[in-house]
Tab-separated table of C-alpha atoms in Angstrom:
chain	number	residue	atom	x	y	z
A	1	UNK	CA	6.458	-147.323	29.337
A	2	UNK	CA	6.625	-144.776	32.633
A	3	UNK	CA	2.492	-144.378	32.415
A	4	UNK	CA	3.077	-148.090	32.176
A	5	UNK	CA	4.469	-148.976	35.190
A	6	UNK	CA	2.745	-146.377	37.186
A	7	UNK	CA	-0.443	-147.613	35.595
A	8	UNK	CA	0.510	-150.950	37.198
A	9	UNK	CA	2.200	-150.008	40.874
A	10	UNK	CA	-1.353	-148.162	41.144
A	11	UNK	CA	-3.442	-150.653	40.748
A	12	UNK	CA	-2.479	-152.560	44.163
A	13	UNK	CA	-2.870	-148.964	46.060
A	14	UNK	CA	-6.838	-148.914	44.054
A	15	UNK	CA	-7.381	-152.039	45.339
A	16	UNK	CA	-5.588	-151.360	49.328
A	17	UNK	CA	-8.329	-148.670	48.803
A	18	UNK	CA	-10.945	-150.471	47.542
A	19	UNK	CA	-11.185	-153.283	50.742
A	20	UNK	CA	-10.747	-150.597	52.743
A	21	UNK	CA	-13.473	-148.885	51.574
A	22	UNK	CA	-15.604	-151.871	51.064
A	23	UNK	CA	-14.998	-153.381	54.544
A	24	UNK	CA	-16.032	-149.650	56.475
A	25	UNK	CA	-18.923	-148.614	53.995
A	26	UNK	CA	-21.092	-151.781	53.756
A	27	UNK	CA	-22.190	-152.690	57.296
A	28	UNK	CA	-22.019	-148.756	57.777
A	29	UNK	CA	-24.719	-149.041	54.938
A	30	UNK	CA	-26.677	-152.027	57.475
A	31	UNK	CA	-26.619	-149.662	60.582
A	32	UNK	CA	-27.768	-146.808	58.884
A	33	UNK	CA	-30.701	-148.803	57.367
A	34	UNK	CA	-31.347	-150.548	60.488
A	35	UNK	CA	-32.337	-147.048	62.622
A	36	UNK	CA	-35.346	-146.022	60.529
A	37	UNK	CA	-36.861	-149.447	61.338
A	38	UNK	CA	-37.082	-148.429	64.512
A	39	UNK	CA	-39.475	-145.970	63.674
A	40	UNK	CA	-40.800	-147.903	60.866
A	41	UNK	CA	-41.467	-150.971	63.606
A	42	UNK	CA	-43.477	-148.567	66.429
A	43	UNK	CA	-45.677	-147.395	63.326
A	44	UNK	CA	-46.514	-151.203	62.950
A	45	UNK	CA	-47.823	-151.528	66.096
A	46	UNK	CA	-49.239	-148.590	67.330
A	47	UNK	CA	-50.915	-149.387	63.973
A	48	UNK	CA	-53.343	-151.459	65.534
A	49	UNK	CA	-54.568	-149.783	68.275
A	50	UNK	CA	-55.904	-146.464	66.624
A	51	UNK	CA	-55.937	-143.285	63.620
A	52	UNK	CA	-55.512	-141.011	66.623
A	53	UNK	CA	-52.474	-143.128	68.728
A	54	UNK	CA	-51.092	-143.226	65.309
A	55	UNK	CA	-51.031	-140.326	64.618
A	56	UNK	CA	-49.685	-138.771	68.202
A	57	UNK	CA	-46.783	-140.807	67.567
A	58	UNK	CA	-46.310	-139.574	64.033
A	59	UNK	CA	-45.548	-136.385	65.956
A	60	UNK	CA	-43.897	-137.906	68.736
A	61	UNK	CA	-41.692	-139.484	66.277
A	62	UNK	CA	-40.878	-136.795	64.305
A	63	UNK	CA	-39.715	-134.526	67.107
A	64	UNK	CA	-37.890	-136.692	68.592
A	65	UNK	CA	-36.118	-137.184	65.547
A	66	UNK	CA	-35.512	-134.004	65.079
A	67	UNK	CA	-34.376	-133.531	68.550
A	68	UNK	CA	-31.396	-136.482	67.585
A	69	UNK	CA	-30.436	-135.530	64.421
A	70	UNK	CA	-28.831	-132.184	65.612
A	71	UNK	CA	-26.912	-133.633	67.905
A	72	UNK	CA	-25.548	-135.831	64.741
A	73	UNK	CA	-22.176	-134.106	64.925
A	74	UNK	CA	-21.297	-136.441	68.271
A	75	UNK	CA	-20.699	-139.157	65.378
A	76	UNK	CA	-19.551	-136.856	63.072
A	77	UNK	CA	-16.869	-135.184	65.167
A	78	UNK	CA	-15.412	-138.355	67.510
A	79	UNK	CA	-14.981	-140.200	63.977
A	80	UNK	CA	-12.703	-137.676	62.564
A	81	UNK	CA	-11.158	-136.971	66.222
A	82	UNK	CA	-10.307	-140.447	66.659
A	83	UNK	CA	-9.175	-141.542	63.207
A	84	UNK	CA	-6.693	-139.334	63.308
A	85	UNK	CA	-5.366	-140.785	66.520
A	86	UNK	CA	-5.282	-143.994	65.348
A	87	UNK	CA	-3.688	-143.179	62.535
A	88	UNK	CA	-0.929	-141.356	64.250
A	89	UNK	CA	-0.735	-144.802	66.604
A	90	UNK	CA	-2.022	-143.420	69.564
A	91	UNK	CA	-4.815	-145.282	71.136
A	92	UNK	CA	-4.888	-144.467	73.859
A	93	UNK	CA	-5.623	-140.757	73.043
A	94	UNK	CA	-7.670	-142.160	70.372
A	95	UNK	CA	-10.067	-143.399	73.175
A	96	UNK	CA	-9.561	-140.948	75.162
A	97	UNK	CA	-11.083	-138.066	72.949
A	98	UNK	CA	-13.446	-141.142	72.574
A	99	UNK	CA	-14.511	-140.644	76.343
A	100	UNK	CA	-15.159	-137.213	75.881
A	101	UNK	CA	-17.443	-137.355	73.239
A	102	UNK	CA	-19.499	-139.843	75.984
A	103	UNK	CA	-19.372	-137.301	78.373
A	104	UNK	CA	-21.052	-134.631	75.718
A	105	UNK	CA	-23.286	-136.730	74.692
A	106	UNK	CA	-24.588	-137.463	78.178
A	107	UNK	CA	-24.368	-133.624	79.653
A	108	UNK	CA	-26.599	-132.873	76.116
A	109	UNK	CA	-28.919	-135.732	76.885
A	110	UNK	CA	-30.289	-134.286	79.781
A	111	UNK	CA	-30.643	-131.004	78.970
A	112	UNK	CA	-32.836	-132.363	76.152
A	113	UNK	CA	-34.415	-133.733	78.801
A	114	UNK	CA	-35.388	-131.105	81.386
A	115	UNK	CA	-36.325	-129.152	78.048
A	116	UNK	CA	-38.798	-131.361	76.922
A	117	UNK	CA	-40.205	-132.459	79.633
A	118	UNK	CA	-41.854	-129.369	80.848
A	119	UNK	CA	-42.319	-127.837	77.465
A	120	UNK	CA	-43.932	-131.172	75.770
A	121	UNK	CA	-47.992	-129.918	75.393
A	122	UNK	CA	-46.407	-126.995	74.200
A	123	UNK	CA	-43.843	-129.187	71.279
A	124	UNK	CA	-46.315	-130.962	70.110
A	125	UNK	CA	-48.901	-128.038	69.991
A	126	UNK	CA	-46.428	-125.894	67.394
A	127	UNK	CA	-46.348	-129.406	65.155
A	128	UNK	CA	-50.287	-129.055	64.508
A	129	UNK	CA	-51.606	-131.959	66.410
A	130	UNK	CA	-55.652	-132.777	66.314
A	131	UNK	CA	-57.019	-132.835	69.941
A	132	UNK	CA	-57.228	-136.371	69.541
A	133	UNK	CA	-54.459	-137.406	68.953
A	134	UNK	CA	-52.228	-134.706	71.095
A	135	UNK	CA	-52.781	-136.440	74.858
A	136	UNK	CA	-50.942	-139.830	72.645
A	137	UNK	CA	-48.429	-137.003	71.348
A	138	UNK	CA	-47.431	-135.943	74.610
A	139	UNK	CA	-47.228	-139.455	76.212
A	140	UNK	CA	-45.101	-140.806	74.244
A	141	UNK	CA	-42.521	-137.878	73.880
A	142	UNK	CA	-42.694	-137.164	77.276
A	143	UNK	CA	-41.962	-141.143	78.038
A	144	UNK	CA	-38.948	-141.235	75.128
A	145	UNK	CA	-37.350	-138.658	76.047
A	146	UNK	CA	-35.636	-140.575	79.132
A	147	UNK	CA	-33.845	-142.019	76.032
A	148	UNK	CA	-32.364	-139.272	74.671
A	149	UNK	CA	-29.269	-139.069	76.810
A	150	UNK	CA	-28.671	-143.403	75.506
A	151	UNK	CA	-29.669	-142.245	71.643
A	152	UNK	CA	-26.608	-139.459	72.293
A	153	UNK	CA	-24.458	-141.991	73.296
A	154	UNK	CA	-25.545	-144.661	71.002
A	155	UNK	CA	-24.278	-141.645	67.907
A	156	UNK	CA	-20.838	-140.580	69.644
A	157	UNK	CA	-20.027	-143.629	70.384
A	158	UNK	CA	-20.876	-145.382	67.294
A	159	UNK	CA	-18.018	-141.444	66.151
A	160	UNK	CA	-15.146	-144.679	68.126
A	161	UNK	CA	-15.735	-147.295	66.739
A	162	UNK	CA	-16.153	-146.235	63.237
A	163	UNK	CA	-12.541	-143.859	64.391
A	164	UNK	CA	-11.046	-146.817	65.208
A	165	UNK	CA	-12.157	-148.623	61.538
A	166	UNK	CA	-15.484	-150.655	63.151
A	167	UNK	CA	-18.240	-150.175	61.655
A	168	UNK	CA	-19.049	-153.922	62.489
A	169	UNK	CA	-19.685	-153.286	65.912
A	170	UNK	CA	-22.246	-150.217	65.064
A	171	UNK	CA	-24.377	-152.373	62.596
A	172	UNK	CA	-24.323	-155.517	65.107
A	173	UNK	CA	-25.745	-153.345	67.526
A	174	UNK	CA	-28.569	-151.609	64.973
A	175	UNK	CA	-30.289	-155.026	64.236
A	176	UNK	CA	-29.723	-156.630	67.891
A	177	UNK	CA	-31.817	-152.844	69.068
A	178	UNK	CA	-34.740	-153.299	66.075
A	179	UNK	CA	-35.039	-156.641	67.325
A	180	UNK	CA	-35.290	-156.517	70.939
A	181	UNK	CA	-37.590	-152.675	70.170
A	182	UNK	CA	-39.720	-154.747	68.136
A	183	UNK	CA	-39.981	-157.219	70.782
A	184	UNK	CA	-40.631	-155.064	73.336
A	185	UNK	CA	-43.388	-152.796	72.084
A	186	UNK	CA	-45.548	-155.943	71.294
A	187	UNK	CA	-45.288	-157.599	74.783
A	188	UNK	CA	-45.807	-153.885	76.824
A	189	UNK	CA	-48.160	-152.859	73.868
A	190	UNK	CA	-50.428	-155.512	73.645
A	191	UNK	CA	-49.085	-158.570	76.192
A	192	UNK	CA	-49.027	-155.529	79.246
A	193	UNK	CA	-51.643	-153.495	77.429
A	194	UNK	CA	-49.418	-150.216	78.409
A	195	UNK	CA	-50.761	-149.114	74.648
A	196	UNK	CA	-49.321	-146.161	73.482
A	197	UNK	CA	-46.743	-145.275	76.042
A	198	UNK	CA	-45.751	-149.386	75.756
A	199	UNK	CA	-44.783	-148.194	72.790
A	200	UNK	CA	-42.102	-145.187	74.534
A	201	UNK	CA	-41.166	-147.881	76.539
A	202	UNK	CA	-40.330	-150.366	75.081
A	203	UNK	CA	-37.569	-147.908	72.589
A	204	UNK	CA	-36.213	-146.237	75.843
A	205	UNK	CA	-35.319	-149.624	77.019
A	206	UNK	CA	-33.311	-151.023	72.998
A	207	UNK	CA	-32.044	-147.980	73.127
A	208	UNK	CA	-30.943	-147.715	76.366
A	209	UNK	CA	-29.986	-151.924	75.887
A	210	UNK	CA	-27.731	-150.254	72.798
A	211	UNK	CA	-25.915	-147.294	74.996
A	212	UNK	CA	-24.751	-149.807	77.514
A	213	UNK	CA	-23.344	-152.261	74.755
A	214	UNK	CA	-21.427	-149.649	73.060
A	215	UNK	CA	-20.101	-149.147	76.930
A	216	UNK	CA	-19.190	-152.305	77.688
A	217	UNK	CA	-16.926	-152.078	74.323
A	218	UNK	CA	-15.550	-148.564	74.756
A	219	UNK	CA	-14.710	-148.664	78.039
A	220	UNK	CA	-13.038	-152.657	77.616
A	221	UNK	CA	-10.689	-150.521	75.562
A	222	UNK	CA	-9.788	-147.840	77.551
A	223	UNK	CA	-9.055	-150.593	80.293
A	224	UNK	CA	-6.586	-152.671	77.497
A	225	UNK	CA	-5.381	-148.838	75.910
A	226	UNK	CA	-5.519	-147.220	79.875
A	227	UNK	CA	-7.161	-144.513	79.143
A	228	UNK	CA	-8.733	-142.384	81.312
A	229	UNK	CA	-12.869	-142.576	82.444
A	230	UNK	CA	-13.711	-140.664	84.271
A	231	UNK	CA	-14.560	-136.448	82.398
A	232	UNK	CA	-12.145	-134.176	81.111
A	233	UNK	CA	-13.664	-131.126	81.118
A	234	UNK	CA	-10.929	-129.763	78.669
A	235	UNK	CA	-11.509	-132.554	76.244
A	236	UNK	CA	-15.328	-132.243	76.454
A	237	UNK	CA	-14.848	-128.488	75.174
A	238	UNK	CA	-12.906	-129.237	72.170
A	239	UNK	CA	-15.327	-131.733	71.348
A	240	UNK	CA	-17.965	-128.770	71.652
A	241	UNK	CA	-16.237	-126.912	70.024
A	242	UNK	CA	-15.283	-129.399	67.343
A	243	UNK	CA	-19.071	-129.865	67.237
A	244	UNK	CA	-20.846	-126.892	66.665
A	245	UNK	CA	-19.587	-125.671	62.988
A	246	UNK	CA	-21.271	-129.027	61.780
A	247	UNK	CA	-24.613	-128.289	64.222
A	248	UNK	CA	-24.493	-125.358	62.383
A	249	UNK	CA	-24.103	-127.445	58.728
A	250	UNK	CA	-26.912	-130.019	59.979
A	251	UNK	CA	-29.278	-126.997	60.631
A	252	UNK	CA	-29.070	-125.886	57.458
A	253	UNK	CA	-29.957	-129.408	55.606
A	254	UNK	CA	-32.830	-130.217	57.399
A	255	UNK	CA	-34.185	-125.944	56.766
A	256	UNK	CA	-33.123	-126.934	53.137
A	257	UNK	CA	-35.509	-130.283	53.354
A	258	UNK	CA	-38.121	-128.130	56.136
A	259	UNK	CA	-38.283	-125.123	53.609
A	260	UNK	CA	-39.019	-127.960	50.127
A	261	UNK	CA	-41.573	-130.074	52.199
A	262	UNK	CA	-43.869	-126.491	52.696
A	263	UNK	CA	-43.170	-125.902	49.177
A	264	UNK	CA	-44.168	-128.781	48.527
A	265	UNK	CA	-47.762	-128.272	50.151
A	266	UNK	CA	-47.974	-125.218	48.657
A	267	UNK	CA	-48.153	-127.163	44.838
A	268	UNK	CA	-51.238	-128.652	46.358
A	269	UNK	CA	-52.249	-132.370	48.155
A	270	UNK	CA	-51.322	-134.662	45.149
A	271	UNK	CA	-48.058	-133.074	44.818
A	272	UNK	CA	-47.009	-133.039	49.126
A	273	UNK	CA	-47.906	-136.953	48.779
A	274	UNK	CA	-45.985	-137.664	45.601
A	275	UNK	CA	-43.046	-135.259	47.484
A	276	UNK	CA	-43.127	-137.387	50.311
A	277	UNK	CA	-43.135	-140.413	48.377
A	278	UNK	CA	-39.715	-138.954	46.404
A	279	UNK	CA	-38.644	-137.787	49.798
A	280	UNK	CA	-38.718	-141.224	51.483
A	281	UNK	CA	-37.013	-143.020	48.122
A	282	UNK	CA	-33.912	-140.046	48.286
A	283	UNK	CA	-33.618	-140.928	51.786
A	284	UNK	CA	-33.165	-144.353	51.373
A	285	UNK	CA	-30.743	-143.649	48.375
A	286	UNK	CA	-28.789	-141.200	51.131
A	287	UNK	CA	-28.225	-143.964	53.410
A	288	UNK	CA	-26.061	-145.997	49.975
A	289	UNK	CA	-24.217	-143.469	49.714
A	290	UNK	CA	-23.761	-141.558	53.185
A	291	UNK	CA	-22.209	-145.144	54.064
A	292	UNK	CA	-19.386	-144.141	51.791
A	293	UNK	CA	-18.902	-140.911	52.946
A	294	UNK	CA	-18.813	-142.947	57.178
A	295	UNK	CA	-15.729	-145.144	55.431
A	296	UNK	CA	-14.102	-141.315	54.397
A	297	UNK	CA	-14.631	-139.491	57.334
A	298	UNK	CA	-12.657	-143.280	59.104
A	299	UNK	CA	-9.966	-143.439	56.671
A	300	UNK	CA	-8.741	-139.576	56.173
A	301	UNK	CA	-8.868	-139.173	59.324
A	302	UNK	CA	-6.437	-142.042	59.816
A	303	UNK	CA	-4.086	-141.089	56.768
A	304	UNK	CA	-3.788	-136.811	58.714
A	305	UNK	CA	-2.866	-138.382	61.599
A	306	UNK	CA	-0.028	-140.673	59.629
A	307	UNK	CA	0.978	-137.792	58.544
A	308	UNK	CA	0.607	-139.788	55.059
A	309	UNK	CA	-0.719	-136.680	52.841
A	310	UNK	CA	-0.514	-137.889	49.642
A	311	UNK	CA	-2.808	-141.311	50.993
A	312	UNK	CA	-4.972	-139.137	51.653
A	313	UNK	CA	-5.479	-137.298	48.534
A	314	UNK	CA	-5.119	-140.753	46.816
A	315	UNK	CA	-8.100	-142.283	48.712
A	316	UNK	CA	-9.854	-139.073	47.851
A	317	UNK	CA	-10.014	-139.854	44.241
A	318	UNK	CA	-10.455	-142.537	44.330
A	319	UNK	CA	-13.449	-142.694	46.423
A	320	UNK	CA	-14.784	-139.941	44.763
A	321	UNK	CA	-14.906	-142.723	41.672
A	322	UNK	CA	-17.179	-144.857	43.993
A	323	UNK	CA	-18.853	-142.189	44.270
A	324	UNK	CA	-19.924	-141.359	41.501
A	325	UNK	CA	-20.353	-144.847	40.030
A	326	UNK	CA	-22.565	-145.552	43.216
A	327	UNK	CA	-24.730	-142.413	41.814
A	328	UNK	CA	-25.042	-144.116	38.016
A	329	UNK	CA	-25.911	-147.489	39.637
A	330	UNK	CA	-28.408	-145.989	41.333
A	331	UNK	CA	-29.462	-143.289	39.232
A	332	UNK	CA	-30.167	-146.350	36.280
A	333	UNK	CA	-32.466	-147.903	39.369
A	334	UNK	CA	-33.972	-145.167	40.037
A	335	UNK	CA	-36.049	-144.659	36.158
A	336	UNK	CA	-35.809	-148.401	35.960
A	337	UNK	CA	-38.202	-149.451	39.473
A	338	UNK	CA	-40.622	-146.133	38.649
A	339	UNK	CA	-43.248	-147.926	37.402
A	340	UNK	CA	-43.032	-150.815	40.235
A	341	UNK	CA	-41.986	-148.405	43.213
A	342	UNK	CA	-45.262	-145.840	42.510
A	343	UNK	CA	-47.800	-148.018	43.210
A	344	UNK	CA	-46.093	-149.952	46.241
A	345	UNK	CA	-47.006	-146.028	47.703
A	346	UNK	CA	-49.761	-145.523	46.163
A	347	UNK	CA	-52.895	-146.263	43.749
A	348	UNK	CA	-53.687	-142.436	42.576
A	349	UNK	CA	-53.288	-141.167	39.370
A	350	UNK	CA	-52.221	-137.324	40.028
A	351	UNK	CA	-49.816	-138.675	42.719
A	352	UNK	CA	-48.875	-140.565	39.988
A	353	UNK	CA	-48.363	-138.354	37.110
A	354	UNK	CA	-46.633	-136.035	39.907
A	355	UNK	CA	-44.271	-137.742	40.827
A	356	UNK	CA	-42.813	-140.269	37.221
A	357	UNK	CA	-40.956	-136.776	36.225
A	358	UNK	CA	-39.439	-135.916	39.255
A	359	UNK	CA	-38.091	-139.002	39.929
A	360	UNK	CA	-36.710	-138.894	36.483
A	361	UNK	CA	-34.641	-135.254	37.987
A	362	UNK	CA	-33.928	-137.154	41.444
A	363	UNK	CA	-32.248	-140.423	39.633
A	364	UNK	CA	-30.350	-138.056	36.776
A	365	UNK	CA	-29.047	-136.249	40.075
A	366	UNK	CA	-27.310	-138.984	42.010
A	367	UNK	CA	-23.808	-139.291	40.342
A	368	UNK	CA	-23.986	-135.386	41.971
A	369	UNK	CA	-25.266	-137.096	45.343
A	370	UNK	CA	-22.796	-139.522	45.228
A	371	UNK	CA	-19.862	-136.872	45.020
A	372	UNK	CA	-21.378	-135.024	47.241
A	373	UNK	CA	-21.685	-136.964	49.837
A	374	UNK	CA	-18.184	-138.678	50.375
A	375	UNK	CA	-16.751	-134.963	49.810
A	376	UNK	CA	-18.974	-133.831	52.994
A	377	UNK	CA	-16.822	-137.413	54.495
A	378	UNK	CA	-13.579	-136.396	53.354
A	379	UNK	CA	-13.594	-132.755	55.058
A	380	UNK	CA	-15.379	-134.383	57.868
A	381	UNK	CA	-12.586	-136.575	58.503
A	382	UNK	CA	-9.834	-133.618	57.741
A	383	UNK	CA	-11.357	-132.037	60.657
A	384	UNK	CA	-12.404	-128.883	58.701
A	385	UNK	CA	-16.268	-128.425	60.240
A	386	UNK	CA	-15.710	-124.716	59.796
A	387	UNK	CA	-15.761	-124.537	55.842
A	388	UNK	CA	-18.498	-127.253	55.927
A	389	UNK	CA	-20.815	-124.576	58.124
A	390	UNK	CA	-19.770	-122.128	55.497
A	391	UNK	CA	-20.187	-123.921	52.056
A	392	UNK	CA	-23.908	-125.463	53.622
A	393	UNK	CA	-25.168	-122.080	54.393
A	394	UNK	CA	-23.953	-120.528	50.816
A	395	UNK	CA	-25.766	-123.328	49.536
A	396	UNK	CA	-29.170	-122.718	51.818
A	397	UNK	CA	-29.120	-119.158	50.298
A	398	UNK	CA	-29.144	-119.423	47.268
A	399	UNK	CA	-31.340	-122.505	47.677
A	400	UNK	CA	-33.882	-120.363	49.163
A	401	UNK	CA	-35.279	-118.099	46.879
A	402	UNK	CA	-34.907	-120.426	43.893
A	403	UNK	CA	-37.417	-123.145	46.073
A	404	UNK	CA	-39.591	-120.199	46.800
A	405	UNK	CA	-39.542	-119.697	43.101
A	406	UNK	CA	-41.552	-122.364	41.977
A	407	UNK	CA	-44.954	-121.938	42.988
A	408	UNK	CA	-44.874	-118.030	41.267
A	409	UNK	CA	-43.297	-119.718	37.834
A	410	UNK	CA	-44.574	-122.959	37.892
A	411	UNK	CA	-43.229	-126.727	36.490
A	412	UNK	CA	-45.133	-128.243	39.929
A	413	UNK	CA	-42.824	-130.966	42.152
A	414	UNK	CA	-40.121	-131.442	39.095
A	415	UNK	CA	-39.465	-127.767	38.980
A	416	UNK	CA	-39.074	-128.216	42.629
A	417	UNK	CA	-36.847	-131.232	42.771
A	418	UNK	CA	-34.488	-129.420	39.932
A	419	UNK	CA	-33.827	-126.973	42.527
A	420	UNK	CA	-33.140	-130.029	44.874
A	421	UNK	CA	-30.578	-131.412	42.511
A	422	UNK	CA	-29.995	-127.165	42.054
A	423	UNK	CA	-28.990	-127.397	45.791
A	424	UNK	CA	-27.029	-130.319	45.605
A	425	UNK	CA	-24.987	-128.822	42.735
A	426	UNK	CA	-23.918	-126.260	44.817
A	427	UNK	CA	-22.918	-127.996	47.103
A	428	UNK	CA	-20.943	-130.725	45.040
A	429	UNK	CA	-18.322	-127.038	43.875
A	430	UNK	CA	-18.040	-125.513	46.650
A	431	UNK	CA	-16.292	-129.306	48.469
A	432	UNK	CA	-14.294	-129.504	44.790
A	433	UNK	CA	-13.162	-126.322	45.157
A	434	UNK	CA	-12.185	-126.430	49.137
A	435	UNK	CA	-10.704	-130.195	47.951
A	436	UNK	CA	-8.710	-129.258	44.708
A	437	UNK	CA	-7.212	-126.170	46.693
A	438	UNK	CA	-5.759	-129.005	49.393
A	439	UNK	CA	-6.258	-127.318	52.336
A	440	UNK	CA	-8.440	-129.450	54.024
A	441	UNK	CA	-5.322	-131.720	54.296
A	442	UNK	CA	-2.980	-131.398	57.229
A	443	UNK	CA	-1.511	-133.583	58.791
A	444	UNK	CA	-0.721	-135.134	62.505
A	445	UNK	CA	-2.766	-136.261	64.970
A	446	UNK	CA	-4.776	-132.963	65.658
A	447	UNK	CA	-5.433	-130.402	63.761
């Protein structure tokens, strides 16, 4: 009888958690998917200018994406800090914390421009651009780098709104930015005859417009709550310090992806082509799982800020269940759609033969990935960045020798993606141990 009563009491709690997770995760997923559409729109428009222009865009956009993704901690750290203040019912301090993140974004953006503008030709050459593509890549990189401060402001401001439990506004801004970017590219590239430079300017203008919308929303909130807008050096320094461990985590993860691609390239043309197809699918699946992680960051931070450690544990448990369930669904979809998915990208039978068994490995790993993304978001929301940094460094140390041995022992692309599954399993072990320990449950407005 007590078990029945406890189960009955837990059902409303689970329902409340489910509503919170869905309300935050679904718009977050839409915003995440909208972001890669910027590059797709640019590619579709520039591709009609010529192969050299498209190749130049490919090199420049890879550099630009890398430069911006390194600073994704601006969103993650800001979400955790702001949501804690929201949980503590101190909205003025929450928005003040968000402003510190935005000021840090502007400073970092200015520093990146100072580096990229004079070194653009060298960076393009380092990435192996051909003599015909290099001038276009340099042009696009130099112009688009002017929008990096806006891109980083978008990251930080997105973190502010997520911390305030608002993922709908970022969705609306992302969709509006995509539409504006596509329209501006078409007008400037073809209407104004600016070529690839027009595509770069279109992206800069769209990103600046997105940043402006975010700033209007945040500034209105700051004025409504009486929060100061001026830079606070102590607050900016604190935001930077909170972001350093997450920067280490992000760089370690990017190193893993670069090693995987480098190993795939050594396996042969068919394998690297199949790898690129699988990696694009894996990234899309990651967006779905990352949406739950984003919900975790916002909800966990709020519970801990409110001093409700047990509530944080309960919602963590429920999100793990969500991660497993979504992972199973995604895995089944991957297996079921393999025959239809691959022809969209290639007609080469060798590429298909390399990709088909590797896709099965990817499918089987999705429940593991689901739990990893959730627990990663939980610990981010708890402000447990130092542990996440060490855990990812350990994962990198385990993964690297295993991946490098794939060409030696054989197994092809399937073995390489088995190594990726091992990587996610190591991440699962480190994250699970931390959440089981309870050391991440530190309550209060600040960690």
